[in-house]
Amino acid sequence: MMSEHHGHHVASAKQLWGIGIALLILTVLTVTVAGLGLPSPFDILMAMTIALTKAFLVAAFFMGLYWDTKFNSMLLIGALAFFILMVSITLLDTLYRDDVVPSF
Amino acid sequence: MANHSATHPKHVHHHFVDSNQQFESAKLGMWVFLVNEILFFGGLFCAYIVFRAWYPELFTQAALELNTFWGAVNTVVLIGSSLTVAMAIRSAQNNQKRGLEINLLITILLACVFLVIKYFEYEHKLHLGIAPGSFWNPTPEIAAVLDHPKANIFFGIYYMMTAVHGLHVIIGIVLMVWLYLRARKGHFNSEYYTPVEITGLYWHLVDLIWIFLFPLLYLIE
Amino acid sequence: MASLSKTENTAQITPKKLKVKRFVPLENPINTYLTDEKGIWAWLTTVDHKKIGLMYLGAVAFFFALAGFLAIALRTELWTPAKTFIEADTYNQLFTLHGAMMVFFVLVPSIPAALGNFILPMQLGAKDVAFPRLNLASFYIYAFGAIFTFLSLANNGFDTGWTFYTPYSSDTNSAGIIWVTLGVFILGFSSILTGTNFITTIHKLRAPGISWDRLPLNVWALYATSIIQVLATPVLAITILLLAMENILDIGIFDPALGGDPVLYQHFFWFYSHPAVYIMIVPGFGIISEVITTFSKKTIFGYWAIALSSLAIAFIGFLVWGHHMFTSGQSAVATTIFSFLTFLVGIPTGIKIFNWVATLYRGSISMKTPMLYVFIFIFLFSIGGFTGIMLGALSVDIHLHDTYYVVAHFHYVMMGGTLIALLAGLHYWWPKMTGKMYNEPLAKTAAIFIFIGFNVTFLPQFIMGAQGMPRRYYNYIDQFTPFHQTSTIGSYILAVGFLVILFYLVHSLIKGQKAGPNPWNSRGLEWQSNSPPDFHNFSHTPVVIHGPYDYHQPMEEFQLGLAVDHEYGDEQDKVAAEAHASSATETTEA
């Protein structure tokens, strides 16, 4: 009687396994890259790039944002934006202090 | 008030017009809740970033005390559980009761494996006196390698991040067990699998958080 | 359940798809949400948003009375420069408790969780909020958090000020601080659940015809509030959790004795607590917009400006938290940027004030009690806002920081703003909630008492603050005696005003006159139902073909509903689904 689920996307098993394997490969990759010992800013940049890629795969396909309404994606992006806001404004203080931790 | 009309499907609450509205509302509600979760963990990540920016050398030193191998194993375990949750939702969508049950069981199992590994990691560290804050009392060998006045703070952050994440894993296990019991009773089918879907979203977020925790804590060379 | 509304005017509006009947709300409803299920157990386990709203209202009133009583005690203690009647340590605990209770138990849940819970689904034409059981859970979580705070009092209490700054809060060897921080942590969840619920409700449960440009401004305000709740409250939760761990496990992130950074705590705390100021005030803006149109009988001026300025305030509110920390030792770079950004908040707030005043222009104003509170609001809140801009100016703040000037400023905003708006809303929706009228002359008298008492209490505090009287001090030098005594007298006048309100509201419950469905002749959707409404708010699914402030349209245009009752579920589902699908303009073509 309630058969019209237009919005519900059913992912194929192949797709899901593909994403799972991609995530595995990226995990191996990030461990390997960390082992190389890249110079300072590049190691963290590389690690974060891989982590973000993995996060994108999980959010888009496992969590189904790719097929979902745009608003749910907006929520996720919004949350990240506010997190970045919090960090960057806090860093405006902590990076520019005369005295790192005020002494008591 | 039992104001259900005969044709309102049983799972649809009285204040929704139809099943689809209820499903979409539940999913939106869960996403809004996930925004909460991200900001909740965001506070911890913020503390991490602030202290790492102040004492980069501390983080390089301290990360050596964390076992990359087991961290990586746990990453794989959580990714596997994310996959099985996604498969569980797929099973529910296709009316595969058996598949749903099996996938939920594997997820629960993997989540338990994650916690067991985490437990041994904690135990090993506490054994070496690597504890947060004023309990910081490392063995001489550790103290020789990790000679930094703020070392306790790194582990304060480490323990908070992993413990709060571990708490989420435990909550996830409880939810999965609940789902499994309901699945066995045949509560879910292609018409109604909302709890599976939104618990799945929650579980993927737990996975997402770990995807960032792993390189930030374990992979600093 | 039989149809509760008589159907009049069966000449139907027949748009392309649906047949719509007019429904006129009943003068004397027999079944209401109050009579629907009876007994204390039915109340405690109800998932009805209206009852939950009332329970919140009761709880908020209780905590307001308690914290207000503490305020009177504090003001009485300050009658003389030295000890008047309480010890210094007790004084510290009392002002901390007053602040913590007013902020976390009264101001944050007051408008959204109490009035908002009741009104929001009705303004959307929904039967309930999206997650009714979660709604009930949030009330119990709130109660649970309150219990923890009282447990704290039984364990030596806490005297850190409501902000729980480290190292005060980490060095105090008091079990009380652990209990109260856990209490606030739990309260945060209550707030988060309400916010999540409201966002989902506004997105998914709007009645047919309520497009985004027909949302009442109260809904827009609650929407902005919920966004802040969802984004900011989790940060409070983690902060408070870290603080509790600081006390229990000495994790050392914030405690300077262990190498941590106390200023980082302040960043975390104000990342929540500054936006929290807007959690408290923005829903007040929503009420003002509703009341001002109803009693001016005029379309709101600048609908989109008011709606979007709420969202703008919500956003800018996240950028300015550092102005609480100008003297904390944060970097000069951050201080300067925060000072600059703080001025920006004045813009959307100013937009709102101007639009309200413009709405009044050439309106047909009736000076009922809610409207009286609106004028009080505009007066007091403007003072609060302007002094806030002064405090946001870096150089001025260095002088005024932590003085009574700040105390007066945030009381003008929080009490002169939020609480006055709450009173406006309470008087405005009281007939809808209870079906009874209150004594209008007494209500006006009380409002005047409150207005006078408030100014007598807090105006002197601006002056003595500017002269250097620090806040939170138990003793003071003799030259401040006249200011303190005036302030104390003012607080008594204020208390009398609130007692009068308590008296006539109780009286109204027992002996009040029947209000009828729409005593103010408002165009708002919530007024097109019975008073008190029935369990499902409307006995029909309302169809909306006009905006909520279209006072140039005849009243009948607002009394629409689906032709089919709840009784015939499947029919109704079909029609309602179609109505969802069909756009609002289709309906108007009739």
JSON list of N, CA, C and O in Angstrom, two decimals, chain B residues 165-208:
[
{"chain": "B", "resi": 165, "resn": "HIS", "atom": "N", "xyz": [35.51, 8.39, 21.61]},
{"chain": "B", "resi": 165, "resn": "HIS", "atom": "CA", "xyz": [35.19, 7.60, 20.42]},
{"chain": "B", "resi": 165, "resn": "HIS", "atom": "C", "xyz": [34.77, 6.19, 20.82]},
{"chain": "B", "resi": 165, "resn": "HIS", "atom": "O", "xyz": [33.79, 5.65, 20.30]},
{"chain": "B", "resi": 166, "resn": "GLY", "atom": "N", "xyz": [35.52, 5.60, 21.78]},
{"chain": "B", "resi": 166, "resn": "GLY", "atom": "CA", "xyz": [35.17, 4.24, 22.24]},
{"chain": "B", "resi": 166, "resn": "GLY", "atom": "C", "xyz": [33.78, 4.19, 22.83]},
{"chain": "B", "resi": 166, "resn": "GLY", "atom": "O", "xyz": [33.03, 3.23, 22.62]},
{"chain": "B", "resi": 167, "resn": "LEU", "atom": "N", "xyz": [33.41, 5.25, 23.54]},
{"chain": "B", "resi": 167, "resn": "LEU", "atom": "CA", "xyz": [32.06, 5.32, 24.11]},
{"chain": "B", "resi": 167, "resn": "LEU", "atom": "C", "xyz": [31.01, 5.27, 22.99]},
{"chain": "B", "resi": 167, "resn": "LEU", "atom": "O", "xyz": [29.99, 4.59, 23.10]},
{"chain": "B", "resi": 168, "resn": "HIS", "atom": "N", "xyz": [31.32, 5.98, 21.89]},
{"chain": "B", "resi": 168, "resn": "HIS", "atom": "CA", "xyz": [30.40, 5.95, 20.75]},
{"chain": "B", "resi": 168, "resn": "HIS", "atom": "C", "xyz": [30.32, 4.54, 20.16]},
{"chain": "B", "resi": 168, "resn": "HIS", "atom": "O", "xyz": [29.26, 4.12, 19.71]},
{"chain": "B", "resi": 169, "resn": "VAL", "atom": "N", "xyz": [31.45, 3.83, 20.16]},
{"chain": "B", "resi": 169, "resn": "VAL", "atom": "CA", "xyz": [31.42, 2.45, 19.64]},
{"chain": "B", "resi": 169, "resn": "VAL", "atom": "C", "xyz": [30.51, 1.59, 20.52]},
{"chain": "B", "resi": 169, "resn": "VAL", "atom": "O", "xyz": [29.69, 0.82, 20.02]},
{"chain": "B", "resi": 170, "resn": "ILE", "atom": "N", "xyz": [30.65, 1.78, 21.85]},
{"chain": "B", "resi": 170, "resn": "ILE", "atom": "CA", "xyz": [29.81, 0.98, 22.76]},
{"chain": "B", "resi": 170, "resn": "ILE", "atom": "C", "xyz": [28.33, 1.28, 22.52]},
{"chain": "B", "resi": 170, "resn": "ILE", "atom": "O", "xyz": [27.51, 0.37, 22.41]},
{"chain": "B", "resi": 171, "resn": "ILE", "atom": "N", "xyz": [27.99, 2.56, 22.42]},
{"chain": "B", "resi": 171, "resn": "ILE", "atom": "CA", "xyz": [26.60, 2.93, 22.14]},
{"chain": "B", "resi": 171, "resn": "ILE", "atom": "C", "xyz": [26.15, 2.29, 20.84]},
{"chain": "B", "resi": 171, "resn": "ILE", "atom": "O", "xyz": [25.04, 1.75, 20.73]},
{"chain": "B", "resi": 172, "resn": "GLY", "atom": "N", "xyz": [27.06, 2.32, 19.85]},
{"chain": "B", "resi": 172, "resn": "GLY", "atom": "CA", "xyz": [26.74, 1.71, 18.56]},
{"chain": "B", "resi": 172, "resn": "GLY", "atom": "C", "xyz": [26.43, 0.23, 18.71]},
{"chain": "B", "resi": 172, "resn": "GLY", "atom": "O", "xyz": [25.48, -0.28, 18.11]},
{"chain": "B", "resi": 173, "resn": "ILE", "atom": "N", "xyz": [27.21, -0.47, 19.53]},
{"chain": "B", "resi": 173, "resn": "ILE", "atom": "CA", "xyz": [26.99, -1.92, 19.72]},
{"chain": "B", "resi": 173, "resn": "ILE", "atom": "C", "xyz": [25.60, -2.15, 20.33]},
{"chain": "B", "resi": 173, "resn": "ILE", "atom": "O", "xyz": [24.84, -3.01, 19.87]},
{"chain": "B", "resi": 174, "resn": "VAL", "atom": "N", "xyz": [25.27, -1.34, 21.34]},
{"chain": "B", "resi": 174, "resn": "VAL", "atom": "CA", "xyz": [23.96, -1.48, 21.97]},
{"chain": "B", "resi": 174, "resn": "VAL", "atom": "C", "xyz": [22.85, -1.31, 20.93]},
{"chain": "B", "resi": 174, "resn": "VAL", "atom": "O", "xyz": [21.91, -2.11, 20.85]},
{"chain": "B", "resi": 175, "resn": "LEU", "atom": "N", "xyz": [23.01, -0.28, 20.08]},
{"chain": "B", "resi": 175, "resn": "LEU", "atom": "CA", "xyz": [21.99, -0.02, 19.06]},
{"chain": "B", "resi": 175, "resn": "LEU", "atom": "C", "xyz": [21.89, -1.19, 18.09]},
{"chain": "B", "resi": 175, "resn": "LEU", "atom": "O", "xyz": [20.80, -1.60, 17.68]},
{"chain": "B", "resi": 176, "resn": "MET", "atom": "N", "xyz": [23.07, -1.74, 17.71]},
{"chain": "B", "resi": 176, "resn": "MET", "atom": "CA", "xyz": [23.07, -2.85, 16.75]},
{"chain": "B", "resi": 176, "resn": "MET", "atom": "C", "xyz": [22.40, -4.09, 17.33]},
{"chain": "B", "resi": 176, "resn": "MET", "atom": "O", "xyz": [21.68, -4.80, 16.62]},
{"chain": "B", "resi": 177, "resn": "VAL", "atom": "N", "xyz": [22.66, -4.34, 18.62]},
{"chain": "B", "resi": 177, "resn": "VAL", "atom": "CA", "xyz": [22.02, -5.49, 19.26]},
{"chain": "B", "resi": 177, "resn": "VAL", "atom": "C", "xyz": [20.50, -5.31, 19.24]},
{"chain": "B", "resi": 177, "resn": "VAL", "atom": "O", "xyz": [19.74, -6.22, 18.90]},
{"chain": "B", "resi": 178, "resn": "TRP", "atom": "N", "xyz": [20.07, -4.08, 19.54]},
{"chain": "B", "resi": 178, "resn": "TRP", "atom": "CA", "xyz": [18.64, -3.78, 19.52]},
{"chain": "B", "resi": 178, "resn": "TRP", "atom": "C", "xyz": [18.06, -4.01, 18.11]},
{"chain": "B", "resi": 178, "resn": "TRP", "atom": "O", "xyz": [17.01, -4.62, 17.94]},
{"chain": "B", "resi": 179, "resn": "LEU", "atom": "N", "xyz": [18.81, -3.53, 17.11]},
{"chain": "B", "resi": 179, "resn": "LEU", "atom": "CA", "xyz": [18.36, -3.73, 15.73]},
{"chain": "B", "resi": 179, "resn": "LEU", "atom": "C", "xyz": [18.27, -5.21, 15.40]},
{"chain": "B", "resi": 179, "resn": "LEU", "atom": "O", "xyz": [17.31, -5.67, 14.77]},
{"chain": "B", "resi": 180, "resn": "TYR", "atom": "N", "xyz": [19.29, -5.96, 15.86]},
{"chain": "B", "resi": 180, "resn": "TYR", "atom": "CA", "xyz": [19.34, -7.39, 15.56]},
{"chain": "B", "resi": 180, "resn": "TYR", "atom": "C", "xyz": [18.12, -8.10, 16.14]},
{"chain": "B", "resi": 180, "resn": "TYR", "atom": "O", "xyz": [17.46, -8.90, 15.46]},
{"chain": "B", "resi": 181, "resn": "LEU", "atom": "N", "xyz": [17.80, -7.76, 17.40]},
{"chain": "B", "resi": 181, "resn": "LEU", "atom": "CA", "xyz": [16.63, -8.39, 18.03]},
{"chain": "B", "resi": 181, "resn": "LEU", "atom": "C", "xyz": [15.36, -8.07, 17.27]},
{"chain": "B", "resi": 181, "resn": "LEU", "atom": "O", "xyz": [14.50, -8.92, 17.06]},
{"chain": "B", "resi": 182, "resn": "ARG", "atom": "N", "xyz": [15.24, -6.80, 16.86]},
{"chain": "B", "resi": 182, "resn": "ARG", "atom": "CA", "xyz": [14.04, -6.43, 16.10]},
{"chain": "B", "resi": 182, "resn": "ARG", "atom": "C", "xyz": [14.02, -7.10, 14.74]},
{"chain": "B", "resi": 182, "resn": "ARG", "atom": "O", "xyz": [12.97, -7.50, 14.25]},
{"chain": "B", "resi": 183, "resn": "ALA", "atom": "N", "xyz": [15.22, -7.22, 14.13]},
{"chain": "B", "resi": 183, "resn": "ALA", "atom": "CA", "xyz": [15.28, -7.84, 12.80]},
{"chain": "B", "resi": 183, "resn": "ALA", "atom": "C", "xyz": [14.83, -9.29, 12.89]},
{"chain": "B", "resi": 183, "resn": "ALA", "atom": "O", "xyz": [14.14, -9.80, 12.00]},
{"chain": "B", "resi": 184, "resn": "ARG", "atom": "N", "xyz": [15.22, -9.96, 14.00]},
{"chain": "B", "resi": 184, "resn": "ARG", "atom": "CA", "xyz": [14.82, -11.36, 14.14]},
{"chain": "B", "resi": 184, "resn": "ARG", "atom": "C", "xyz": [13.32, -11.51, 14.24]},
{"chain": "B", "resi": 184, "resn": "ARG", "atom": "O", "xyz": [12.75, -12.49, 13.80]},
{"chain": "B", "resi": 185, "resn": "LYS", "atom": "N", "xyz": [12.70, -10.52, 14.86]},
{"chain": "B", "resi": 185, "resn": "LYS", "atom": "CA", "xyz": [11.24, -10.56, 14.96]},
{"chain": "B", "resi": 185, "resn": "LYS", "atom": "C", "xyz": [10.58, -10.17, 13.65]},
{"chain": "B", "resi": 185, "resn": "LYS", "atom": "O", "xyz": [9.35, -10.11, 13.56]},
{"chain": "B", "resi": 186, "resn": "GLY", "atom": "N", "xyz": [11.38, -9.84, 12.66]},
{"chain": "B", "resi": 186, "resn": "GLY", "atom": "CA", "xyz": [10.83, -9.50, 11.35]},
{"chain": "B", "resi": 186, "resn": "GLY", "atom": "C", "xyz": [10.21, -8.12, 11.29]},
{"chain": "B", "resi": 186, "resn": "GLY", "atom": "O", "xyz": [9.26, -7.88, 10.56]},
{"chain": "B", "resi": 187, "resn": "HIS", "atom": "N", "xyz": [10.76, -7.17, 12.06]},
{"chain": "B", "resi": 187, "resn": "HIS", "atom": "CA", "xyz": [10.19, -5.82, 12.06]},
{"chain": "B", "resi": 187, "resn": "HIS", "atom": "C", "xyz": [10.54, -5.03, 10.82]},
{"chain": "B", "resi": 187, "resn": "HIS", "atom": "O", "xyz": [9.89, -4.05, 10.51]},
{"chain": "B", "resi": 188, "resn": "PHE", "atom": "N", "xyz": [11.61, -5.42, 10.14]},
{"chain": "B", "resi": 188, "resn": "PHE", "atom": "CA", "xyz": [12.08, -4.57, 9.05]},
{"chain": "B", "resi": 188, "resn": "PHE", "atom": "C", "xyz": [11.84, -5.22, 7.69]},
{"chain": "B", "resi": 188, "resn": "PHE", "atom": "O", "xyz": [11.96, -6.43, 7.53]},
{"chain": "B", "resi": 189, "resn": "ASN", "atom": "N", "xyz": [11.49, -4.39, 6.75]},
{"chain": "B", "resi": 189, "resn": "ASN", "atom": "CA", "xyz": [11.32, -4.85, 5.39]},
{"chain": "B", "resi": 189, "resn": "ASN", "atom": "C", "xyz": [11.53, -3.67, 4.46]},
{"chain": "B", "resi": 189, "resn": "ASN", "atom": "O", "xyz": [11.90, -2.58, 4.93]},
{"chain": "B", "resi": 190, "resn": "SER", "atom": "N", "xyz": [11.29, -3.87, 3.21]},
{"chain": "B", "resi": 190, "resn": "SER", "atom": "CA", "xyz": [11.60, -2.79, 2.27]},
{"chain": "B", "resi": 190, "resn": "SER", "atom": "C", "xyz": [10.71, -1.57, 2.49]},
{"chain": "B", "resi": 190, "resn": "SER", "atom": "O", "xyz": [11.05, -0.47, 2.09]},
{"chain": "B", "resi": 191, "resn": "GLU", "atom": "N", "xyz": [9.55, -1.76, 3.16]},
{"chain": "B", "resi": 191, "resn": "GLU", "atom": "CA", "xyz": [8.68, -0.62, 3.43]},
{"chain": "B", "resi": 191, "resn": "GLU", "atom": "C", "xyz": [9.15, 0.16, 4.63]},
{"chain": "B", "resi": 191, "resn": "GLU", "atom": "O", "xyz": [8.93, 1.36, 4.74]},
{"chain": "B", "resi": 192, "resn": "TYR", "atom": "N", "xyz": [9.73, -0.54, 5.58]},
{"chain": "B", "resi": 192, "resn": "TYR", "atom": "CA", "xyz": [10.08, 0.11, 6.83]},
{"chain": "B", "resi": 192, "resn": "TYR", "atom": "C", "xyz": [11.42, -0.41, 7.35]},
{"chain": "B", "resi": 192, "resn": "TYR", "atom": "O", "xyz": [11.52, -1.52, 7.84]},
{"chain": "B", "resi": 193, "resn": "TYR", "atom": "N", "xyz": [12.44, 0.40, 7.21]},
{"chain": "B", "resi": 193, "resn": "TYR", "atom": "CA", "xyz": [13.74, 0.02, 7.75]},
{"chain": "B", "resi": 193, "resn": "TYR", "atom": "C", "xyz": [14.44, 1.26, 8.32]},
{"chain": "B", "resi": 193, "resn": "TYR", "atom": "O", "xyz": [15.66, 1.31, 8.42]},
{"chain": "B", "resi": 194, "resn": "THR", "atom": "N", "xyz": [13.61, 2.27, 8.69]},
{"chain": "B", "resi": 194, "resn": "THR", "atom": "CA", "xyz": [14.15, 3.54, 9.16]},
{"chain": "B", "resi": 194, "resn": "THR", "atom": "C", "xyz": [15.20, 3.37, 10.26]},
{"chain": "B", "resi": 194, "resn": "THR", "atom": "O", "xyz": [16.28, 3.98, 10.18]},
{"chain": "B", "resi": 195, "resn": "PRO", "atom": "N", "xyz": [14.94, 2.57, 11.32]},
{"chain": "B", "resi": 195, "resn": "PRO", "atom": "CA", "xyz": [15.95, 2.45, 12.37]},
{"chain": "B", "resi": 195, "resn": "PRO", "atom": "C", "xyz": [17.28, 1.91, 11.84]},
{"chain": "B", "resi": 195, "resn": "PRO", "atom": "O", "xyz": [18.35, 2.36, 12.29]},
{"chain": "B", "resi": 196, "resn": "VAL", "atom": "N", "xyz": [17.23, 0.97, 10.90]},
{"chain": "B", "resi": 196, "resn": "VAL", "atom": "CA", "xyz": [18.48, 0.45, 10.35]},
{"chain": "B", "resi": 196, "resn": "VAL", "atom": "C", "xyz": [19.23, 1.55, 9.62]},
{"chain": "B", "resi": 196, "resn": "VAL", "atom": "O", "xyz": [20.44, 1.74, 9.79]},
{"chain": "B", "resi": 197, "resn": "GLU", "atom": "N", "xyz": [18.49, 2.32, 8.85]},
{"chain": "B", "resi": 197, "resn": "GLU", "atom": "CA", "xyz": [19.10, 3.39, 8.06]},
{"chain": "B", "resi": 197, "resn": "GLU", "atom": "C", "xyz": [19.77, 4.42, 8.97]},
{"chain": "B", "resi": 197, "resn": "GLU", "atom": "O", "xyz": [20.92, 4.79, 8.76]},
{"chain": "B", "resi": 198, "resn": "ILE", "atom": "N", "xyz": [19.05, 4.89, 10.01]},
{"chain": "B", "resi": 198, "resn": "ILE", "atom": "CA", "xyz": [19.63, 5.99, 10.78]},
{"chain": "B", "resi": 198, "resn": "ILE", "atom": "C", "xyz": [20.71, 5.49, 11.74]},
{"chain": "B", "resi": 198, "resn": "ILE", "atom": "O", "xyz": [21.67, 6.20, 12.00]},
{"chain": "B", "resi": 199, "resn": "THR", "atom": "N", "xyz": [20.59, 4.26, 12.24]},
{"chain": "B", "resi": 199, "resn": "THR", "atom": "CA", "xyz": [21.69, 3.71, 13.03]},
{"chain": "B", "resi": 199, "resn": "THR", "atom": "C", "xyz": [22.92, 3.54, 12.15]},
{"chain": "B", "resi": 199, "resn": "THR", "atom": "O", "xyz": [24.05, 3.78, 12.57]},
{"chain": "B", "resi": 200, "resn": "GLY", "atom": "N", "xyz": [22.67, 3.15, 10.89]},
{"chain": "B", "resi": 200, "resn": "GLY", "atom": "CA", "xyz": [23.77, 3.04, 9.94]},
{"chain": "B", "resi": 200, "resn": "GLY", "atom": "C", "xyz": [24.49, 4.37, 9.78]},
{"chain": "B", "resi": 200, "resn": "GLY", "atom": "O", "xyz": [25.72, 4.44, 9.81]},
{"chain": "B", "resi": 201, "resn": "LEU", "atom": "N", "xyz": [23.72, 5.47, 9.66]},
{"chain": "B", "resi": 201, "resn": "LEU", "atom": "CA", "xyz": [24.33, 6.79, 9.53]},
{"chain": "B", "resi": 201, "resn": "LEU", "atom": "C", "xyz": [25.23, 7.08, 10.73]},
{"chain": "B", "resi": 201, "resn": "LEU", "atom": "O", "xyz": [26.35, 7.55, 10.61]},
{"chain": "B", "resi": 202, "resn": "TYR", "atom": "N", "xyz": [24.69, 6.76, 11.91]},
{"chain": "B", "resi": 202, "resn": "TYR", "atom": "CA", "xyz": [25.46, 6.98, 13.14]},
{"chain": "B", "resi": 202, "resn": "TYR", "atom": "C", "xyz": [26.76, 6.19, 13.09]},
{"chain": "B", "resi": 202, "resn": "TYR", "atom": "O", "xyz": [27.84, 6.72, 13.38]},
{"chain": "B", "resi": 203, "resn": "TRP", "atom": "N", "xyz": [26.64, 4.93, 12.69]},
{"chain": "B", "resi": 203, "resn": "TRP", "atom": "CA", "xyz": [27.83, 4.07, 12.70]},
{"chain": "B", "resi": 203, "resn": "TRP", "atom": "C", "xyz": [28.88, 4.56, 11.71]},
{"chain": "B", "resi": 203, "resn": "TRP", "atom": "O", "xyz": [30.07, 4.55, 11.99]},
{"chain": "B", "resi": 204, "resn": "HIS", "atom": "N", "xyz": [28.43, 5.03, 10.55]},
{"chain": "B", "resi": 204, "resn": "HIS", "atom": "CA", "xyz": [29.39, 5.56, 9.58]},
{"chain": "B", "resi": 204, "resn": "HIS", "atom": "C", "xyz": [30.11, 6.77, 10.15]},
{"chain": "B", "resi": 204, "resn": "HIS", "atom": "O", "xyz": [31.29, 6.98, 9.88]},
{"chain": "B", "resi": 205, "resn": "LEU", "atom": "N", "xyz": [29.40, 7.57, 10.94]},
{"chain": "B", "resi": 205, "resn": "LEU", "atom": "CA", "xyz": [30.06, 8.74, 11.53]},
{"chain": "B", "resi": 205, "resn": "LEU", "atom": "C", "xyz": [31.15, 8.30, 12.49]},
{"chain": "B", "resi": 205, "resn": "LEU", "atom": "O", "xyz": [32.25, 8.87, 12.52]},
{"chain": "B", "resi": 206, "resn": "VAL", "atom": "N", "xyz": [30.87, 7.27, 13.29]},
{"chain": "B", "resi": 206, "resn": "VAL", "atom": "CA", "xyz": [31.88, 6.74, 14.20]},
{"chain": "B", "resi": 206, "resn": "VAL", "atom": "C", "xyz": [33.11, 6.32, 13.41]},
{"chain": "B", "resi": 206, "resn": "VAL", "atom": "O", "xyz": [34.25, 6.58, 13.79]},
{"chain": "B", "resi": 207, "resn": "ASP", "atom": "N", "xyz": [32.86, 5.72, 12.26]},
{"chain": "B", "resi": 207, "resn": "ASP", "atom": "CA", "xyz": [33.94, 5.32, 11.37]},
{"chain": "B", "resi": 207, "resn": "ASP", "atom": "C", "xyz": [34.69, 6.56, 10.85]},
{"chain": "B", "resi": 207, "resn": "ASP", "atom": "O", "xyz": [35.92, 6.61, 10.85]},
{"chain": "B", "resi": 208, "resn": "LEU", "atom": "N", "xyz": [33.92, 7.57, 10.43]},
{"chain": "B", "resi": 208, "resn": "LEU", "atom": "CA", "xyz": [34.52, 8.79, 9.89]},
{"chain": "B", "resi": 208, "resn": "LEU", "atom": "C", "xyz": [35.47, 9.43, 10.90]},
{"chain": "B", "resi": 208, "resn": "LEU", "atom": "O", "xyz": [36.56, 9.88, 10.55]}
]
